[in-house]
Short mmCIF file of C-alpha atoms in Angstrom, two decimals:
data_model
loop_
_atom_site.label_atom_id
_atom_site.label_comp_id
_atom_site.label_asym_id
_atom_site.label_seq_id
_atom_site.Cartn_x
_atom_site.Cartn_y
_atom_site.Cartn_z
CA LEU A 1 18.38 28.63 19.70
CA ALA A 2 19.88 31.47 17.66
CA ALA A 3 16.76 31.62 15.49
CA VAL A 4 14.11 30.60 18.02
CA PRO A 5 15.25 31.35 21.59
CA GLU A 6 11.71 30.66 22.85
CA ALA A 7 12.22 26.99 21.98
CA ALA A 8 15.05 26.42 24.48
CA ASP A 9 13.06 24.26 26.88
CA GLU A 10 11.40 22.36 24.05
CA ILE A 11 14.72 21.53 22.45
CA ASP A 12 16.02 20.01 25.68
CA GLU A 13 12.84 17.95 26.05
CA ILE A 14 12.96 16.74 22.45
CA ALA A 15 16.65 15.87 22.71
CA ALA A 16 15.81 13.73 25.74
CA LEU A 17 12.66 12.21 24.20
CA PHE A 18 14.47 11.09 21.05
CA ALA A 19 17.97 10.61 22.49
CA PRO A 20 18.34 6.97 21.32
CA GLU A 21 17.59 7.91 17.72
CA LEU A 22 19.55 11.18 17.68
CA SER A 23 22.62 9.39 19.01
CA ARG A 24 22.57 7.31 15.83
CA TYR A 25 21.36 9.77 13.20
CA GLY A 26 20.20 13.35 12.92
CA GLU A 27 19.93 16.25 10.50
CA LEU A 28 19.95 19.96 11.19
CA ILE A 29 17.63 22.03 9.00
CA ALA A 30 17.49 25.72 8.08
CA SER A 31 15.65 27.70 5.44
CA ALA A 32 17.54 30.17 3.30
CA ASP A 33 16.17 33.13 5.27
CA GLY A 34 16.89 31.49 8.65
CA ARG A 35 13.26 31.83 9.73
CA THR A 36 12.63 28.07 9.70
CA VAL A 37 14.91 25.75 11.64
CA GLY A 38 14.57 22.15 12.67
CA VAL A 39 15.92 18.69 13.27
CA LEU A 40 15.27 15.28 11.74
CA THR A 41 15.89 11.78 13.02
CA ARG A 42 14.69 8.24 12.26
CA GLY A 43 13.45 5.19 14.11
CA GLU A 44 12.24 1.67 13.52
CA ASP A 45 9.77 0.51 16.15
CA VAL A 46 6.46 0.94 17.94
CA ASP A 47 8.09 2.81 20.82
CA PHE A 48 9.41 5.47 18.46
CA GLY A 49 5.92 5.85 17.06
CA ALA A 50 4.45 6.17 20.54
CA ARG A 51 6.86 8.97 21.37
CA ILE A 52 5.93 10.75 18.14
CA GLU A 53 2.26 10.49 19.11
CA ARG A 54 3.07 11.90 22.55
CA LEU A 55 4.83 14.88 20.96
CA LEU A 56 1.93 15.57 18.57
CA HIS A 57 -0.40 15.81 21.54
CA ALA A 58 2.08 17.97 23.50
CA TRP A 59 2.32 20.34 20.52
CA ARG A 60 -1.51 20.42 20.34
CA MET A 61 -1.75 19.16 16.82
CA PRO A 62 -5.31 18.45 15.64
CA ALA A 63 -6.72 15.17 16.94
CA GLU A 64 -7.60 14.16 13.37
CA THR A 65 -3.99 14.61 12.30
CA ALA A 66 -2.66 12.57 15.23
CA ALA A 67 -5.15 9.80 14.42
CA ALA A 68 -4.18 9.84 10.73
CA SER A 69 -0.50 9.69 11.71
CA ALA A 70 -1.17 6.64 13.89
CA ASP A 71 -3.03 4.96 11.02
CA LEU A 72 -0.11 5.62 8.67
CA ALA A 73 2.32 4.17 11.23
CA ALA A 74 0.24 1.01 11.52
CA ALA A 75 -0.02 0.63 7.74
CA PHE A 76 3.77 0.83 7.41
CA GLU A 77 4.41 -1.29 10.52
CA HIS A 78 6.36 1.54 12.21
CA LYS A 79 9.41 0.70 10.07
CA ARG A 80 11.85 3.09 8.40
CA CYS A 81 10.18 6.09 9.98
CA PHE A 82 11.68 9.58 9.79
CA LEU A 83 10.57 12.44 12.04
CA LYS A 84 11.16 16.09 11.10
CA LEU A 85 10.43 18.83 13.66
CA GLU A 86 10.51 22.48 12.63
CA TRP A 87 10.02 25.89 14.20
CA HIS A 88 8.83 28.70 11.91
CA VAL A 89 9.32 32.32 12.96
CA ARG A 90 6.24 34.34 11.93
CA ALA A 91 5.17 37.90 12.62
CA ARG A 92 2.53 36.57 15.02
CA GLY A 93 4.93 34.25 16.84
CA VAL A 94 6.55 30.85 16.50
CA GLU A 95 4.69 28.07 14.70
CA ARG A 96 5.64 24.40 14.98
CA SER A 97 5.28 21.56 12.53
CA ALA A 98 6.02 17.84 12.63
CA ALA A 99 6.39 15.68 9.53
CA ILE A 100 6.48 11.88 9.67
CA TYR A 101 7.90 10.01 6.68
CA TYR A 102 7.90 6.31 5.83
CA ARG A 103 10.51 4.91 3.46
CA ARG A 104 8.85 1.62 2.54
CA ARG A 105 8.66 2.11 -1.25
CA PRO A 106 5.11 0.82 -1.79
CA ASN A 107 3.77 0.63 -5.31
CA VAL A 108 1.72 3.65 -6.34
CA GLY A 109 -1.63 1.88 -6.01
CA ARG A 110 -0.95 0.71 -2.47
CA ALA A 111 0.37 4.13 -1.42
CA MET A 112 -2.82 5.77 -2.72
CA ALA A 113 -5.00 3.26 -0.89
CA ILE A 114 -3.14 3.87 2.38
CA VAL A 115 -3.52 7.65 2.33
CA LYS A 116 -7.10 7.50 1.07
CA ALA A 117 -8.02 5.30 4.02
CA GLY A 118 -7.10 8.15 6.36
CA ALA A 119 -8.22 11.00 4.10
CA PRO A 120 -11.00 9.85 1.73
CA GLN A 121 -11.31 13.31 0.13
CA LEU A 122 -7.60 13.61 -0.67
CA PRO A 123 -7.14 14.46 -4.40
CA VAL A 124 -4.59 11.66 -4.96
CA HIS A 125 -4.86 11.94 -8.74
CA HIS A 126 -2.18 14.65 -8.47
CA PHE A 127 0.22 12.11 -6.92
CA GLN A 128 -0.67 9.61 -9.62
CA GLU A 129 -0.03 12.16 -12.34
CA LEU A 130 3.37 13.06 -10.88
CA ALA A 131 4.29 9.36 -10.79
CA ARG A 132 3.38 9.02 -14.47
CA LEU A 133 5.35 12.11 -15.48
CA LEU A 134 8.41 10.81 -13.64
CA GLY A 135 8.04 7.24 -14.92
CA LYS A 136 7.63 5.78 -11.40
CA ASP A 137 5.56 2.83 -10.24
CA THR A 138 6.71 3.08 -6.60
CA VAL A 139 6.75 5.85 -3.98
CA HIS A 140 10.01 6.41 -2.09
CA PHE A 141 8.55 8.31 0.90
CA VAL A 142 4.96 8.67 2.08
CA CYS A 143 4.58 11.54 4.54
CA ILE A 144 2.04 13.27 6.75
CA SER A 145 2.83 16.78 8.00
CA ALA A 146 1.12 18.16 11.12
CA HIS A 147 0.44 21.85 11.76
CA ALA A 148 -1.62 23.41 14.54
CA ASN A 149 -5.11 24.58 13.58
CA VAL A 150 -4.93 23.46 9.94
CA PRO A 151 -5.55 20.13 8.18
CA ALA A 152 -2.67 17.71 7.70
CA PHE A 153 -0.62 17.80 4.53
CA TYR A 154 0.10 14.52 2.78
CA LYS A 155 3.28 14.32 0.74
CA MET A 156 4.77 11.78 -1.63
CA TYR A 157 8.38 11.72 -2.76
CA PHE A 158 9.47 10.02 -5.98
CA SER A 159 13.11 9.17 -6.60
CA GLN A 160 15.11 9.76 -9.77
CA TYR A 161 18.42 7.91 -10.12
CA LEU A 162 21.13 9.79 -11.98
CA ILE A 163 24.20 8.37 -13.67
CA PRO A 164 25.83 9.77 -16.83
CA GLU A 165 23.64 7.54 -19.00
CA THR A 166 20.36 8.70 -17.40
CA CYS A 167 20.99 12.35 -16.53
CA GLU A 168 19.33 13.74 -19.68
CA SER A 169 16.24 11.52 -19.44
CA VAL A 170 15.88 12.46 -15.76
CA ARG A 171 16.14 16.14 -16.62
CA LEU A 172 13.38 15.76 -19.21
CA ARG A 173 11.09 13.89 -16.80
CA VAL A 174 11.57 16.47 -14.05
CA ALA A 175 11.00 19.28 -16.55
CA ARG A 176 7.66 17.69 -17.52
CA ALA A 177 6.68 17.52 -13.87
CA LEU A 178 7.61 21.16 -13.31
CA ASP A 179 5.74 22.24 -16.42
CA ARG A 180 2.62 20.67 -14.91
CA PHE A 181 2.94 21.51 -11.21
CA ALA A 182 5.25 24.52 -10.76
CA PRO A 183 3.06 27.65 -10.93
CA HIS A 184 5.69 30.27 -11.80
CA PRO A 185 7.52 30.02 -15.19
CA ALA A 186 10.38 32.27 -14.02
CA ALA A 187 11.26 29.87 -11.21
CA VAL A 188 11.20 26.94 -13.64
CA ALA A 189 13.51 28.86 -15.97
CA ARG A 190 15.98 29.35 -13.13
CA TRP A 191 15.83 25.64 -12.33
CA ALA A 192 16.41 24.72 -15.98
CA ALA A 193 19.45 26.99 -16.17
CA TYR A 194 20.99 25.61 -12.97
CA HIS A 195 19.92 21.96 -12.60
CA ASP A 196 23.18 20.67 -14.09
CA ARG A 197 25.18 22.41 -11.31
CA LEU A 198 23.06 20.82 -8.58
CA ALA A 199 23.14 17.40 -10.27
CA PRO A 200 26.46 17.11 -12.15
CA ALA A 201 26.33 14.58 -14.98
CA HIS A 202 29.53 12.84 -13.85
CA ARG A 203 28.21 11.98 -10.37
CA GLU A 204 26.02 9.04 -9.35
CA GLN A 205 23.19 10.30 -7.14
CA THR A 206 19.48 10.15 -6.39
CA ILE A 207 17.24 13.18 -6.33
CA PHE A 208 13.67 13.34 -5.00
CA VAL A 209 10.63 15.14 -6.42
CA SER A 210 7.62 15.74 -4.19
CA LEU A 211 4.14 17.25 -3.98
CA ALA A 212 1.94 18.09 -0.99
CA LEU A 213 -1.85 17.79 -0.75
CA THR A 214 -4.56 18.50 1.77
CA PRO A 215 -8.08 17.04 1.45
CA GLN A 216 -9.12 20.40 0.01
CA LYS A 217 -6.37 21.22 -2.48
CA LEU A 218 -2.96 20.79 -4.07
CA ASN A 219 -0.21 22.85 -2.46
CA PRO A 220 0.86 25.30 -5.23
CA SER A 221 4.50 24.25 -5.38
CA ILE A 222 6.77 21.34 -6.19
CA LYS A 223 10.02 20.46 -4.45
CA ILE A 224 13.26 18.84 -5.62
CA ASP A 225 15.84 17.56 -3.13
CA TYR A 226 19.46 17.32 -4.31
CA PRO A 227 22.18 15.48 -2.33
CA ASN A 228 25.67 16.71 -1.42
CA VAL A 229 25.56 20.35 -2.46
CA ALA A 230 28.23 22.86 -1.46
CA PRO A 231 26.79 26.08 0.03
CA ASN A 232 28.31 28.31 -2.65
CA VAL A 233 26.75 26.10 -5.34
CA ALA A 234 23.38 25.85 -3.57
CA VAL A 235 22.67 29.57 -3.97
CA GLY A 236 23.30 29.90 -7.70
CA ALA A 237 19.61 30.01 -8.68
CA LEU A 238 18.90 32.92 -6.33
CA ASP A 239 19.06 36.64 -7.10
CA ALA A 240 22.69 37.76 -7.01
CA ALA A 241 21.97 40.16 -4.14
CA ASN A 242 20.80 37.27 -1.93
CA GLN A 243 23.51 34.73 -2.66
CA ALA A 244 26.22 35.74 -0.16
CA ALA A 245 23.92 35.84 2.87
CA VAL A 246 22.27 32.50 2.04
CA ALA A 247 25.64 30.85 1.35
CA ALA A 248 26.83 32.02 4.79
CA GLN A 249 23.64 30.61 6.34
CA PHE A 250 24.22 27.21 4.72
CA GLU A 251 27.94 27.24 5.57
CA SER A 252 27.03 27.81 9.23
CA LEU A 253 24.46 25.00 9.12
CA SER A 254 26.96 22.58 7.60
CA ALA A 255 29.66 23.56 10.08
CA ARG A 256 27.32 23.00 13.05
CA ALA A 257 26.78 19.45 11.78
CA GLY A 258 30.51 18.92 11.23
CA ARG A 259 30.20 18.93 7.43
CA ARG A 260 31.64 21.00 4.60
CA GLU A 261 28.54 20.73 2.39
CA LEU A 262 24.82 20.23 2.72
CA SER A 263 23.72 16.63 2.81
CA PHE A 264 20.61 17.76 0.91
CA LEU A 265 19.39 20.98 -0.65
CA GLY A 266 15.62 21.39 -1.01
CA VAL A 267 14.59 23.58 -3.95
CA ARG A 268 10.91 24.55 -3.82
CA LEU A 269 9.38 26.09 -6.93
CA GLY A 270 6.20 27.91 -5.96
CA ARG A 271 4.43 31.15 -6.70
CA ALA A 272 7.54 33.34 -6.52
CA GLY A 273 9.97 33.82 -9.36
CA GLU A 274 12.88 32.95 -7.07
CA PRO A 275 13.09 29.37 -5.74
CA ALA A 276 12.80 28.85 -1.98
CA LEU A 277 15.75 26.92 -0.55
CA LYS A 278 16.12 24.77 2.54
CA GLY A 279 19.35 23.14 3.71
CA TYR A 280 19.79 19.80 5.51
CA ALA A 281 23.03 18.74 7.18
CA ASP A 282 23.30 15.31 8.79
CA PHE A 283 25.41 14.59 11.84
CA PRO A 284 26.62 11.29 13.31
#
């Protein structure tokens, strides 16, 4: 409400629509600049999927996207479904997006077949190349992201498990992926200098690397999600002048969820020299 006061009525409706799921699990979301905010929850059944479909229609998402989302739900049997809803503050007004994720861990071939069934023109060879660079034969999350008046984005997330014995090999695999898919060398250099702070070698954890595609193109960025990051650590790859304000933003987000740190930090390496950050804070 602080960022998007126009969404007050929508937030009440969404809280009611997904009350059973939010009472069990939720995440608050905010971008580093505070201009994107959102909420995430998860569900396990056909009824949850039906309510997602109802929301996509209420938000006037393209009919083709809603149909593709329904096809994806059927392919994954409505199980282990995550729903992320976001409001983006733009100069021309507020834009909404809805992303639906499935954590079924299909092998790469089956995941490609599923998304190609709904989007035959999708350039899935980019997903396949990322899987090879990361040494993965399974996909952790398969996602479709809905936006008004534009084609759906398809996303795939690949996990990388870190323990002291694997941290260097993981770093090398992720570096190969960034060398191929991250379009700005300066942003990659910042990641390389700071990755060990976001993923300390002494800590067991799983990070996620993802790409997004539309039927027309590859989104010119790559994202890495790191778990359990303190706000003051999260901002270390930013310009020094921006760090204090973003740390305060992430501290506020964590506090609203009753946490002292972010449950996940999303680091997107795109066309800018400075990474774009997004914080996630889960609440019981």
